[in-house]
Amino acid sequence: IMRFTVSASSGRARLGHLALSGGPDHPVAMATPGYLIYNRCGSDPHLPQSPAGILLTPLNHWLDKLALLRQAGNLRQLCRLRPDRQLLLSLTDHLDYYPTPGVTAQHVGLPTRSGKAPLTVELQAELTLLTSPELVQPLADCEIREGDGRKRARKSVDRSLAFYDRFTTALEQQGGLGGGGPALMASWVGGYSAEERLRCLRELESRGADGLVVEGFRYYNQPVEDFRLAQCESVLTEALQQQQRSQPPRPLYFPGLVHPADIIRAAELGFDLFDGSLPALLTRRGLAWLTSATGGSWWLHVGDVELLTATDRPLDPGCCCRCCRQFSLSYLAHLSLSNEILASILLMEHNSARLAAFFNELRSAIESAESLGGLATKYAAAVVPPTAAVAPLANDQARLKDDEA
């Protein structure tokens, strides 16, 4: 059971709480704006254990592990998840980019380690029962290019609504919908057409969707750092302005935003949830997120040979995470250059702590009714560099180990 309440607002930005029942002894609640804990197959990349919260589990990572899930009977048993860790079963991993998946009226092709696999409504309903998520994103047609016209946007909305209706029916027939079933986070599609976005929004609200996931802006073969909110802000603003605030309020989830300034602006537009993929993205590239910009940059590449002479100073004196309290920057650089898995673990812990601090700062600004423009200006230079501009940790063993899991 999901309950979302709004406690305060500043303009369209709003503070709230998202509560999920993990049984009578394990309720889970998170403050919004907040982030979902990014993971691939039941655990954070590089981290031995995920913290308590809502885990974002991309469905495409499980499509080629269907036999394993059937044998285990349940994802929670397979991954030994604690009861205080809840799941949102999303469609795809926004950190990965790949060729267009292909969409028909019957299925959506999703990328897996074994190649592209078709996902039908019936198969998604079965996977939903096997993974037992608290939140699930039904199948949708999200494959739209920026230059596509309204006709393609209309088809995207029609297909997604049909997928939604068939999924709820299939889940109900299999006994997975009802008081104890997952909440439905429907895909809000419509491409770059404000009219189709508004139509989709109204149709989903009339169907009683528990929450909305913004899809259909970022194309599949586009690196996640290339997508900027400015590409679709005008469309979203127009659609949201025409649609009155829904009652009861529904959480709005915007996946695929990794630049802090974009997250701030999206919260200013009224979005409540974001994916927590930024720490994993930075860690893959050997970057540490600093508490303040140094030399005009918010990121520090820990694989730099010159950092071996950094003596005993911490990675970030302004951070109180375990990495910064117990290890020196020179030691972290040594681990990175020696290709030790501990380098990725410590860097992921630090970047995760920085993401949590960033969202605390964002919520505090909304609570004090401050203009979020100042906060956005502060983080304007915090732009994740493209892959070609960064030398990632050599042979990232932690990521390879996670991929093979």
mmCIF file with all atom_site columns, C-alpha atoms in Angstrom, residues 151-350:
data_model
loop_
_atom_site.group_PDB
_atom_site.id
_atom_site.type_symbol
_atom_site.label_atom_id
_atom_site.label_alt_id
_atom_site.label_comp_id
_atom_site.label_asym_id
_atom_site.label_entity_id
_atom_site.label_seq_id
_atom_site.pdbx_PDB_ins_code
_atom_site.Cartn_x
_atom_site.Cartn_y
_atom_site.Cartn_z
_atom_site.occupancy
_atom_site.B_iso_or_equiv
_atom_site.pdbx_formal_charge
_atom_site.auth_seq_id
_atom_site.auth_comp_id
_atom_site.auth_asym_id
_atom_site.auth_atom_id
_atom_site.pdbx_PDB_model_num
ATOM 1   C CA . LYS A 1 151 ? 0.854  11.587  -34.980 1.00 0.00 ? 151 LYS A CA 1
ATOM 2   C CA . ARG A 1 152 ? 3.715  9.543   -33.497 1.00 0.00 ? 152 ARG A CA 1
ATOM 3   C CA . ALA A 1 153 ? 3.098  11.095  -30.085 1.00 0.00 ? 153 ALA A CA 1
ATOM 4   C CA . ARG A 1 154 ? -0.580 10.136  -30.304 1.00 0.00 ? 154 ARG A CA 1
ATOM 5   C CA . LYS A 1 155 ? 0.351  6.544   -31.144 1.00 0.00 ? 155 LYS A CA 1
ATOM 6   C CA . SER A 1 156 ? 2.707  6.484   -28.155 1.00 0.00 ? 156 SER A CA 1
ATOM 7   C CA . VAL A 1 157 ? -0.102 7.565   -25.825 1.00 0.00 ? 157 VAL A CA 1
ATOM 8   C CA . ASP A 1 158 ? -2.627 5.118   -27.308 1.00 0.00 ? 158 ASP A CA 1
ATOM 9   C CA . ARG A 1 159 ? -0.236 2.173   -27.073 1.00 0.00 ? 159 ARG A CA 1
ATOM 10  C CA . SER A 1 160 ? 0.834  3.040   -23.535 1.00 0.00 ? 160 SER A CA 1
ATOM 11  C CA . LEU A 1 161 ? -2.760 3.345   -22.330 1.00 0.00 ? 161 LEU A CA 1
ATOM 12  C CA . ALA A 1 162 ? -3.594 0.008   -23.968 1.00 0.00 ? 162 ALA A CA 1
ATOM 13  C CA . PHE A 1 163 ? -0.550 -1.590  -22.304 1.00 0.00 ? 163 PHE A CA 1
ATOM 14  C CA . TYR A 1 164 ? -1.633 -0.128  -18.953 1.00 0.00 ? 164 TYR A CA 1
ATOM 15  C CA . ASP A 1 165 ? -5.176 -1.502  -19.250 1.00 0.00 ? 165 ASP A CA 1
ATOM 16  C CA . ARG A 1 166 ? -3.994 -4.950  -20.333 1.00 0.00 ? 166 ARG A CA 1
ATOM 17  C CA . PHE A 1 167 ? -1.371 -5.067  -17.591 1.00 0.00 ? 167 PHE A CA 1
ATOM 18  C CA . THR A 1 168 ? -3.864 -4.292  -14.835 1.00 0.00 ? 168 THR A CA 1
ATOM 19  C CA . THR A 1 169 ? -6.190 -6.967  -16.238 1.00 0.00 ? 169 THR A CA 1
ATOM 20  C CA . ALA A 1 170 ? -3.391 -9.565  -16.477 1.00 0.00 ? 170 ALA A CA 1
ATOM 21  C CA . LEU A 1 171 ? -2.147 -8.773  -12.983 1.00 0.00 ? 171 LEU A CA 1
ATOM 22  C CA . GLU A 1 172 ? -5.664 -9.028  -11.592 1.00 0.00 ? 172 GLU A CA 1
ATOM 23  C CA . GLN A 1 173 ? -6.202 -12.398 -13.293 1.00 0.00 ? 173 GLN A CA 1
ATOM 24  C CA . GLN A 1 174 ? -2.979 -13.707 -11.753 1.00 0.00 ? 174 GLN A CA 1
ATOM 25  C CA . GLY A 1 175 ? -4.015 -12.484 -8.322  1.00 0.00 ? 175 GLY A CA 1
ATOM 26  C CA . GLY A 1 176 ? -1.378 -9.773  -8.076  1.00 0.00 ? 176 GLY A CA 1
ATOM 27  C CA . LEU A 1 177 ? -3.625 -6.712  -7.958  1.00 0.00 ? 177 LEU A CA 1
ATOM 28  C CA . GLY A 1 178 ? -5.656 -5.550  -5.024  1.00 0.00 ? 178 GLY A CA 1
ATOM 29  C CA . GLY A 1 179 ? -5.112 -4.465  -1.451  1.00 0.00 ? 179 GLY A CA 1
ATOM 30  C CA . GLY A 1 180 ? -1.809 -6.336  -1.191  1.00 0.00 ? 180 GLY A CA 1
ATOM 31  C CA . GLY A 1 181 ? -0.618 -5.758  -4.757  1.00 0.00 ? 181 GLY A CA 1
ATOM 32  C CA . PRO A 1 182 ? 1.897  -3.219  -6.071  1.00 0.00 ? 182 PRO A CA 1
ATOM 33  C CA . ALA A 1 183 ? 1.119  0.431   -6.655  1.00 0.00 ? 183 ALA A CA 1
ATOM 34  C CA . LEU A 1 184 ? 1.143  1.353   -10.347 1.00 0.00 ? 184 LEU A CA 1
ATOM 35  C CA . MET A 1 185 ? 3.560  4.074   -11.487 1.00 0.00 ? 185 MET A CA 1
ATOM 36  C CA . ALA A 1 186 ? 2.203  4.712   -14.987 1.00 0.00 ? 186 ALA A CA 1
ATOM 37  C CA . SER A 1 187 ? 4.387  6.054   -17.796 1.00 0.00 ? 187 SER A CA 1
ATOM 38  C CA . TRP A 1 188 ? 3.511  9.621   -18.743 1.00 0.00 ? 188 TRP A CA 1
ATOM 39  C CA . VAL A 1 189 ? 4.259  9.738   -22.478 1.00 0.00 ? 189 VAL A CA 1
ATOM 40  C CA . GLY A 1 190 ? 3.308  11.882  -25.467 1.00 0.00 ? 190 GLY A CA 1
ATOM 41  C CA . GLY A 1 191 ? 6.669  12.909  -26.867 1.00 0.00 ? 191 GLY A CA 1
ATOM 42  C CA . TYR A 1 192 ? 7.218  16.626  -27.361 1.00 0.00 ? 192 TYR A CA 1
ATOM 43  C CA . SER A 1 193 ? 3.527  17.381  -27.916 1.00 0.00 ? 193 SER A CA 1
ATOM 44  C CA . ALA A 1 194 ? 2.037  19.299  -24.989 1.00 0.00 ? 194 ALA A CA 1
ATOM 45  C CA . GLU A 1 195 ? -1.477 18.344  -26.152 1.00 0.00 ? 195 GLU A CA 1
ATOM 46  C CA . GLU A 1 196 ? -0.704 14.616  -26.114 1.00 0.00 ? 196 GLU A CA 1
ATOM 47  C CA . ARG A 1 197 ? 1.116  14.946  -22.785 1.00 0.00 ? 197 ARG A CA 1
ATOM 48  C CA . LEU A 1 198 ? -1.973 16.567  -21.304 1.00 0.00 ? 198 LEU A CA 1
ATOM 49  C CA . ARG A 1 199 ? -4.265 13.910  -22.797 1.00 0.00 ? 199 ARG A CA 1
ATOM 50  C CA . CYS A 1 200 ? -2.095 11.136  -21.387 1.00 0.00 ? 200 CYS A CA 1
ATOM 51  C CA . LEU A 1 201 ? -2.038 12.826  -17.985 1.00 0.00 ? 201 LEU A CA 1
ATOM 52  C CA . ARG A 1 202 ? -5.827 13.079  -17.839 1.00 0.00 ? 202 ARG A CA 1
ATOM 53  C CA . GLU A 1 203 ? -6.361 9.515   -19.068 1.00 0.00 ? 203 GLU A CA 1
ATOM 54  C CA . LEU A 1 204 ? -3.999 8.071   -16.469 1.00 0.00 ? 204 LEU A CA 1
ATOM 55  C CA . GLU A 1 205 ? -5.607 10.054  -13.666 1.00 0.00 ? 205 GLU A CA 1
ATOM 56  C CA . SER A 1 206 ? -9.044 8.836   -14.761 1.00 0.00 ? 206 SER A CA 1
ATOM 57  C CA . ARG A 1 207 ? -7.702 5.267   -14.556 1.00 0.00 ? 207 ARG A CA 1
ATOM 58  C CA . GLY A 1 208 ? -6.554 5.811   -10.996 1.00 0.00 ? 208 GLY A CA 1
ATOM 59  C CA . ALA A 1 209 ? -2.803 5.494   -11.532 1.00 0.00 ? 209 ALA A CA 1
ATOM 60  C CA . ASP A 1 210 ? -0.991 5.735   -8.199  1.00 0.00 ? 210 ASP A CA 1
ATOM 61  C CA . GLY A 1 211 ? 1.893  7.779   -9.602  1.00 0.00 ? 211 GLY A CA 1
ATOM 62  C CA . LEU A 1 212 ? 3.432  8.997   -12.846 1.00 0.00 ? 212 LEU A CA 1
ATOM 63  C CA . VAL A 1 213 ? 6.814  8.334   -14.485 1.00 0.00 ? 213 VAL A CA 1
ATOM 64  C CA . VAL A 1 214 ? 7.998  10.802  -17.136 1.00 0.00 ? 214 VAL A CA 1
ATOM 65  C CA . GLU A 1 215 ? 9.066  8.865   -20.230 1.00 0.00 ? 215 GLU A CA 1
ATOM 66  C CA . GLY A 1 216 ? 9.516  9.488   -23.935 1.00 0.00 ? 216 GLY A CA 1
ATOM 67  C CA . PHE A 1 217 ? 12.032 12.351  -23.901 1.00 0.00 ? 217 PHE A CA 1
ATOM 68  C CA . ARG A 1 218 ? 15.426 10.678  -23.740 1.00 0.00 ? 218 ARG A CA 1
ATOM 69  C CA . TYR A 1 219 ? 16.123 8.409   -26.696 1.00 0.00 ? 219 TYR A CA 1
ATOM 70  C CA . TYR A 1 220 ? 17.570 4.979   -25.976 1.00 0.00 ? 220 TYR A CA 1
ATOM 71  C CA . ASN A 1 221 ? 20.931 5.376   -27.732 1.00 0.00 ? 221 ASN A CA 1
ATOM 72  C CA . GLN A 1 222 ? 21.665 8.685   -25.990 1.00 0.00 ? 222 GLN A CA 1
ATOM 73  C CA . PRO A 1 223 ? 24.130 8.739   -23.063 1.00 0.00 ? 223 PRO A CA 1
ATOM 74  C CA . VAL A 1 224 ? 22.349 9.795   -19.901 1.00 0.00 ? 224 VAL A CA 1
ATOM 75  C CA . GLU A 1 225 ? 24.584 12.845  -19.352 1.00 0.00 ? 225 GLU A CA 1
ATOM 76  C CA . ASP A 1 226 ? 23.632 14.211  -22.789 1.00 0.00 ? 226 ASP A CA 1
ATOM 77  C CA . PHE A 1 227 ? 20.003 14.656  -21.773 1.00 0.00 ? 227 PHE A CA 1
ATOM 78  C CA . ARG A 1 228 ? 19.174 18.051  -20.259 1.00 0.00 ? 228 ARG A CA 1
ATOM 79  C CA . LEU A 1 229 ? 15.890 19.208  -18.787 1.00 0.00 ? 229 LEU A CA 1
ATOM 80  C CA . ALA A 1 230 ? 15.901 22.285  -21.042 1.00 0.00 ? 230 ALA A CA 1
ATOM 81  C CA . GLN A 1 231 ? 15.123 19.983  -23.987 1.00 0.00 ? 231 GLN A CA 1
ATOM 82  C CA . CYS A 1 232 ? 11.634 19.239  -22.647 1.00 0.00 ? 232 CYS A CA 1
ATOM 83  C CA . GLU A 1 233 ? 10.960 21.856  -19.953 1.00 0.00 ? 233 GLU A CA 1
ATOM 84  C CA . SER A 1 234 ? 8.579  23.952  -22.058 1.00 0.00 ? 234 SER A CA 1
ATOM 85  C CA . VAL A 1 235 ? 6.444  20.905  -22.941 1.00 0.00 ? 235 VAL A CA 1
ATOM 86  C CA . LEU A 1 236 ? 6.236  19.752  -19.330 1.00 0.00 ? 236 LEU A CA 1
ATOM 87  C CA . THR A 1 237 ? 5.498  23.249  -18.039 1.00 0.00 ? 237 THR A CA 1
ATOM 88  C CA . GLU A 1 238 ? 2.649  23.752  -20.511 1.00 0.00 ? 238 GLU A CA 1
ATOM 89  C CA . ALA A 1 239 ? 1.068  20.386  -19.725 1.00 0.00 ? 239 ALA A CA 1
ATOM 90  C CA . LEU A 1 240 ? 1.379  20.796  -15.955 1.00 0.00 ? 240 LEU A CA 1
ATOM 91  C CA . GLN A 1 241 ? 0.000  24.341  -15.995 1.00 0.00 ? 241 GLN A CA 1
ATOM 92  C CA . GLN A 1 242 ? -3.149 23.245  -17.819 1.00 0.00 ? 242 GLN A CA 1
ATOM 93  C CA . GLN A 1 243 ? -3.747 20.299  -15.529 1.00 0.00 ? 243 GLN A CA 1
ATOM 94  C CA . GLN A 1 244 ? -4.966 21.170  -12.044 1.00 0.00 ? 244 GLN A CA 1
ATOM 95  C CA . ARG A 1 245 ? -3.344 19.537  -9.066  1.00 0.00 ? 245 ARG A CA 1
ATOM 96  C CA . SER A 1 246 ? -4.749 16.034  -8.731  1.00 0.00 ? 246 SER A CA 1
ATOM 97  C CA . GLN A 1 247 ? -6.571 14.990  -5.583  1.00 0.00 ? 247 GLN A CA 1
ATOM 98  C CA . PRO A 1 248 ? -5.342 12.960  -3.873  1.00 0.00 ? 248 PRO A CA 1
ATOM 99  C CA . PRO A 1 249 ? -1.826 14.048  -4.905  1.00 0.00 ? 249 PRO A CA 1
ATOM 100 C CA . ARG A 1 250 ? 0.215  11.586  -6.928  1.00 0.00 ? 250 ARG A CA 1
ATOM 101 C CA . PRO A 1 251 ? 4.016  11.372  -6.839  1.00 0.00 ? 251 PRO A CA 1
ATOM 102 C CA . LEU A 1 252 ? 5.750  12.476  -10.039 1.00 0.00 ? 252 LEU A CA 1
ATOM 103 C CA . TYR A 1 253 ? 8.923  10.548  -10.879 1.00 0.00 ? 253 TYR A CA 1
ATOM 104 C CA . PHE A 1 254 ? 11.501 11.868  -13.362 1.00 0.00 ? 254 PHE A CA 1
ATOM 105 C CA . PRO A 1 255 ? 14.134 9.215   -14.192 1.00 0.00 ? 255 PRO A CA 1
ATOM 106 C CA . GLY A 1 256 ? 17.292 9.868   -16.156 1.00 0.00 ? 256 GLY A CA 1
ATOM 107 C CA . LEU A 1 257 ? 18.243 13.269  -14.689 1.00 0.00 ? 257 LEU A CA 1
ATOM 108 C CA . VAL A 1 258 ? 21.846 13.255  -13.464 1.00 0.00 ? 258 VAL A CA 1
ATOM 109 C CA . HIS A 1 259 ? 22.859 16.934  -13.490 1.00 0.00 ? 259 HIS A CA 1
ATOM 110 C CA . PRO A 1 260 ? 22.118 18.533  -10.070 1.00 0.00 ? 260 PRO A CA 1
ATOM 111 C CA . ALA A 1 261 ? 20.858 21.806  -11.591 1.00 0.00 ? 261 ALA A CA 1
ATOM 112 C CA . ASP A 1 262 ? 18.342 19.847  -13.688 1.00 0.00 ? 262 ASP A CA 1
ATOM 113 C CA . ILE A 1 263 ? 17.108 17.980  -10.607 1.00 0.00 ? 263 ILE A CA 1
ATOM 114 C CA . ILE A 1 264 ? 16.589 21.288  -8.800  1.00 0.00 ? 264 ILE A CA 1
ATOM 115 C CA . ARG A 1 265 ? 14.656 22.745  -11.720 1.00 0.00 ? 265 ARG A CA 1
ATOM 116 C CA . ALA A 1 266 ? 12.522 19.593  -12.011 1.00 0.00 ? 266 ALA A CA 1
ATOM 117 C CA . ALA A 1 267 ? 11.675 19.826  -8.304  1.00 0.00 ? 267 ALA A CA 1
ATOM 118 C CA . GLU A 1 268 ? 10.705 23.444  -8.918  1.00 0.00 ? 268 GLU A CA 1
ATOM 119 C CA . LEU A 1 269 ? 8.265  22.215  -11.588 1.00 0.00 ? 269 LEU A CA 1
ATOM 120 C CA . GLY A 1 270 ? 6.645  19.846  -9.087  1.00 0.00 ? 270 GLY A CA 1
ATOM 121 C CA . PHE A 1 271 ? 8.474  16.525  -9.458  1.00 0.00 ? 271 PHE A CA 1
ATOM 122 C CA . ASP A 1 272 ? 8.940  14.475  -6.320  1.00 0.00 ? 272 ASP A CA 1
ATOM 123 C CA . LEU A 1 273 ? 11.103 11.445  -7.147  1.00 0.00 ? 273 LEU A CA 1
ATOM 124 C CA . PHE A 1 274 ? 14.361 10.966  -9.029  1.00 0.00 ? 274 PHE A CA 1
ATOM 125 C CA . ASP A 1 275 ? 16.604 8.000   -9.681  1.00 0.00 ? 275 ASP A CA 1
ATOM 126 C CA . GLY A 1 276 ? 19.743 7.787   -7.588  1.00 0.00 ? 276 GLY A CA 1
ATOM 127 C CA . SER A 1 277 ? 22.007 6.775   -10.456 1.00 0.00 ? 277 SER A CA 1
ATOM 128 C CA . LEU A 1 278 ? 24.426 9.714   -10.198 1.00 0.00 ? 278 LEU A CA 1
ATOM 129 C CA . PRO A 1 279 ? 26.729 8.075   -7.578  1.00 0.00 ? 279 PRO A CA 1
ATOM 130 C CA . ALA A 1 280 ? 27.035 4.940   -9.724  1.00 0.00 ? 280 ALA A CA 1
ATOM 131 C CA . LEU A 1 281 ? 27.695 7.018   -12.856 1.00 0.00 ? 281 LEU A CA 1
ATOM 132 C CA . LEU A 1 282 ? 30.428 9.036   -11.133 1.00 0.00 ? 282 LEU A CA 1
ATOM 133 C CA . THR A 1 283 ? 31.989 5.952   -9.552  1.00 0.00 ? 283 THR A CA 1
ATOM 134 C CA . ARG A 1 284 ? 32.179 4.158   -12.889 1.00 0.00 ? 284 ARG A CA 1
ATOM 135 C CA . ARG A 1 285 ? 34.274 7.076   -14.148 1.00 0.00 ? 285 ARG A CA 1
ATOM 136 C CA . GLY A 1 286 ? 36.429 7.407   -11.053 1.00 0.00 ? 286 GLY A CA 1
ATOM 137 C CA . LEU A 1 287 ? 34.937 10.780  -10.085 1.00 0.00 ? 287 LEU A CA 1
ATOM 138 C CA . ALA A 1 288 ? 34.288 12.045  -6.560  1.00 0.00 ? 288 ALA A CA 1
ATOM 139 C CA . TRP A 1 289 ? 31.557 14.628  -5.935  1.00 0.00 ? 289 TRP A CA 1
ATOM 140 C CA . LEU A 1 290 ? 33.002 17.422  -3.783  1.00 0.00 ? 290 LEU A CA 1
ATOM 141 C CA . THR A 1 291 ? 31.083 19.495  -1.223  1.00 0.00 ? 291 THR A CA 1
ATOM 142 C CA . SER A 1 292 ? 32.202 22.680  -2.993  1.00 0.00 ? 292 SER A CA 1
ATOM 143 C CA . ALA A 1 293 ? 33.610 23.467  -6.404  1.00 0.00 ? 293 ALA A CA 1
ATOM 144 C CA . THR A 1 294 ? 37.408 23.382  -6.434  1.00 0.00 ? 294 THR A CA 1
ATOM 145 C CA . GLY A 1 295 ? 39.050 25.196  -9.311  1.00 0.00 ? 295 GLY A CA 1
ATOM 146 C CA . GLY A 1 296 ? 35.654 25.557  -10.954 1.00 0.00 ? 296 GLY A CA 1
ATOM 147 C CA . SER A 1 297 ? 34.910 21.816  -10.858 1.00 0.00 ? 297 SER A CA 1
ATOM 148 C CA . TRP A 1 298 ? 32.633 19.817  -8.564  1.00 0.00 ? 298 TRP A CA 1
ATOM 149 C CA . TRP A 1 299 ? 34.316 16.531  -9.523  1.00 0.00 ? 299 TRP A CA 1
ATOM 150 C CA . LEU A 1 300 ? 37.725 15.105  -8.639  1.00 0.00 ? 300 LEU A CA 1
ATOM 151 C CA . HIS A 1 301 ? 39.219 12.240  -10.636 1.00 0.00 ? 301 HIS A CA 1
ATOM 152 C CA . VAL A 1 302 ? 40.737 9.973   -7.987  1.00 0.00 ? 302 VAL A CA 1
ATOM 153 C CA . GLY A 1 303 ? 42.810 8.043   -10.538 1.00 0.00 ? 303 GLY A CA 1
ATOM 154 C CA . ASP A 1 304 ? 45.154 10.986  -11.071 1.00 0.00 ? 304 ASP A CA 1
ATOM 155 C CA . VAL A 1 305 ? 48.788 10.000  -10.449 1.00 0.00 ? 305 VAL A CA 1
ATOM 156 C CA . GLU A 1 306 ? 49.523 13.408  -8.897  1.00 0.00 ? 306 GLU A CA 1
ATOM 157 C CA . LEU A 1 307 ? 47.159 12.598  -6.012  1.00 0.00 ? 307 LEU A CA 1
ATOM 158 C CA . LEU A 1 308 ? 49.596 9.963   -4.733  1.00 0.00 ? 308 LEU A CA 1
ATOM 159 C CA . THR A 1 309 ? 51.487 12.833  -3.082  1.00 0.00 ? 309 THR A CA 1
ATOM 160 C CA . ALA A 1 310 ? 48.387 14.223  -1.330  1.00 0.00 ? 310 ALA A CA 1
ATOM 161 C CA . THR A 1 311 ? 49.819 13.032  2.023   1.00 0.00 ? 311 THR A CA 1
ATOM 162 C CA . ASP A 1 312 ? 47.162 12.366  4.666   1.00 0.00 ? 312 ASP A CA 1
ATOM 163 C CA . ARG A 1 313 ? 44.492 14.878  3.730   1.00 0.00 ? 313 ARG A CA 1
ATOM 164 C CA . PRO A 1 314 ? 41.021 13.390  3.206   1.00 0.00 ? 314 PRO A CA 1
ATOM 165 C CA . LEU A 1 315 ? 39.219 13.161  -0.098  1.00 0.00 ? 315 LEU A CA 1
ATOM 166 C CA . ASP A 1 316 ? 36.809 15.939  0.927   1.00 0.00 ? 316 ASP A CA 1
ATOM 167 C CA . PRO A 1 317 ? 37.312 17.749  4.264   1.00 0.00 ? 317 PRO A CA 1
ATOM 168 C CA . GLY A 1 318 ? 33.687 18.920  4.189   1.00 0.00 ? 318 GLY A CA 1
ATOM 169 C CA . CYS A 1 319 ? 32.267 15.388  4.027   1.00 0.00 ? 319 CYS A CA 1
ATOM 170 C CA . CYS A 1 320 ? 31.726 13.098  7.021   1.00 0.00 ? 320 CYS A CA 1
ATOM 171 C CA . CYS A 1 321 ? 31.277 9.783   5.189   1.00 0.00 ? 321 CYS A CA 1
ATOM 172 C CA . ARG A 1 322 ? 33.386 6.747   6.105   1.00 0.00 ? 322 ARG A CA 1
ATOM 173 C CA . CYS A 1 323 ? 35.640 7.229   3.091   1.00 0.00 ? 323 CYS A CA 1
ATOM 174 C CA . CYS A 1 324 ? 36.554 10.791  4.091   1.00 0.00 ? 324 CYS A CA 1
ATOM 175 C CA . ARG A 1 325 ? 36.842 10.044  7.820   1.00 0.00 ? 325 ARG A CA 1
ATOM 176 C CA . GLN A 1 326 ? 38.985 6.920   7.697   1.00 0.00 ? 326 GLN A CA 1
ATOM 177 C CA . PHE A 1 327 ? 40.991 7.050   4.472   1.00 0.00 ? 327 PHE A CA 1
ATOM 178 C CA . SER A 1 328 ? 43.349 9.574   2.910   1.00 0.00 ? 328 SER A CA 1
ATOM 179 C CA . LEU A 1 329 ? 43.119 10.885  -0.625  1.00 0.00 ? 329 LEU A CA 1
ATOM 180 C CA . SER A 1 330 ? 46.550 9.494   -1.485  1.00 0.00 ? 330 SER A CA 1
ATOM 181 C CA . TYR A 1 331 ? 45.469 6.021   -0.326  1.00 0.00 ? 331 TYR A CA 1
ATOM 182 C CA . LEU A 1 332 ? 42.291 6.245   -2.407  1.00 0.00 ? 332 LEU A CA 1
ATOM 183 C CA . ALA A 1 333 ? 44.372 7.259   -5.437  1.00 0.00 ? 333 ALA A CA 1
ATOM 184 C CA . HIS A 1 334 ? 46.682 4.316   -4.775  1.00 0.00 ? 334 HIS A CA 1
ATOM 185 C CA . LEU A 1 335 ? 43.703 1.932   -4.677  1.00 0.00 ? 335 LEU A CA 1
ATOM 186 C CA . SER A 1 336 ? 42.352 3.370   -7.913  1.00 0.00 ? 336 SER A CA 1
ATOM 187 C CA . LEU A 1 337 ? 45.653 3.151   -9.769  1.00 0.00 ? 337 LEU A CA 1
ATOM 188 C CA . SER A 1 338 ? 46.194 -0.369  -8.415  1.00 0.00 ? 338 SER A CA 1
ATOM 189 C CA . ASN A 1 339 ? 42.777 -1.388  -9.724  1.00 0.00 ? 339 ASN A CA 1
ATOM 190 C CA . GLU A 1 340 ? 41.537 -2.453  -6.280  1.00 0.00 ? 340 GLU A CA 1
ATOM 191 C CA . ILE A 1 341 ? 37.820 -3.088  -5.847  1.00 0.00 ? 341 ILE A CA 1
ATOM 192 C CA . LEU A 1 342 ? 37.957 -1.202  -2.535  1.00 0.00 ? 342 LEU A CA 1
ATOM 193 C CA . ALA A 1 343 ? 38.452 2.016   -4.514  1.00 0.00 ? 343 ALA A CA 1
ATOM 194 C CA . SER A 1 344 ? 35.020 1.660   -6.118  1.00 0.00 ? 344 SER A CA 1
ATOM 195 C CA . ILE A 1 345 ? 33.400 0.720   -2.810  1.00 0.00 ? 345 ILE A CA 1
ATOM 196 C CA . LEU A 1 346 ? 34.778 3.771   -0.983  1.00 0.00 ? 346 LEU A CA 1
ATOM 197 C CA . LEU A 1 347 ? 34.052 6.112   -3.877  1.00 0.00 ? 347 LEU A CA 1
ATOM 198 C CA . MET A 1 348 ? 30.468 4.845   -4.128  1.00 0.00 ? 348 MET A CA 1
ATOM 199 C CA . GLU A 1 349 ? 29.980 5.385   -0.389  1.00 0.00 ? 349 GLU A CA 1
ATOM 200 C CA . HIS A 1 350 ? 31.244 8.953   -0.684  1.00 0.00 ? 350 HIS A CA 1
#
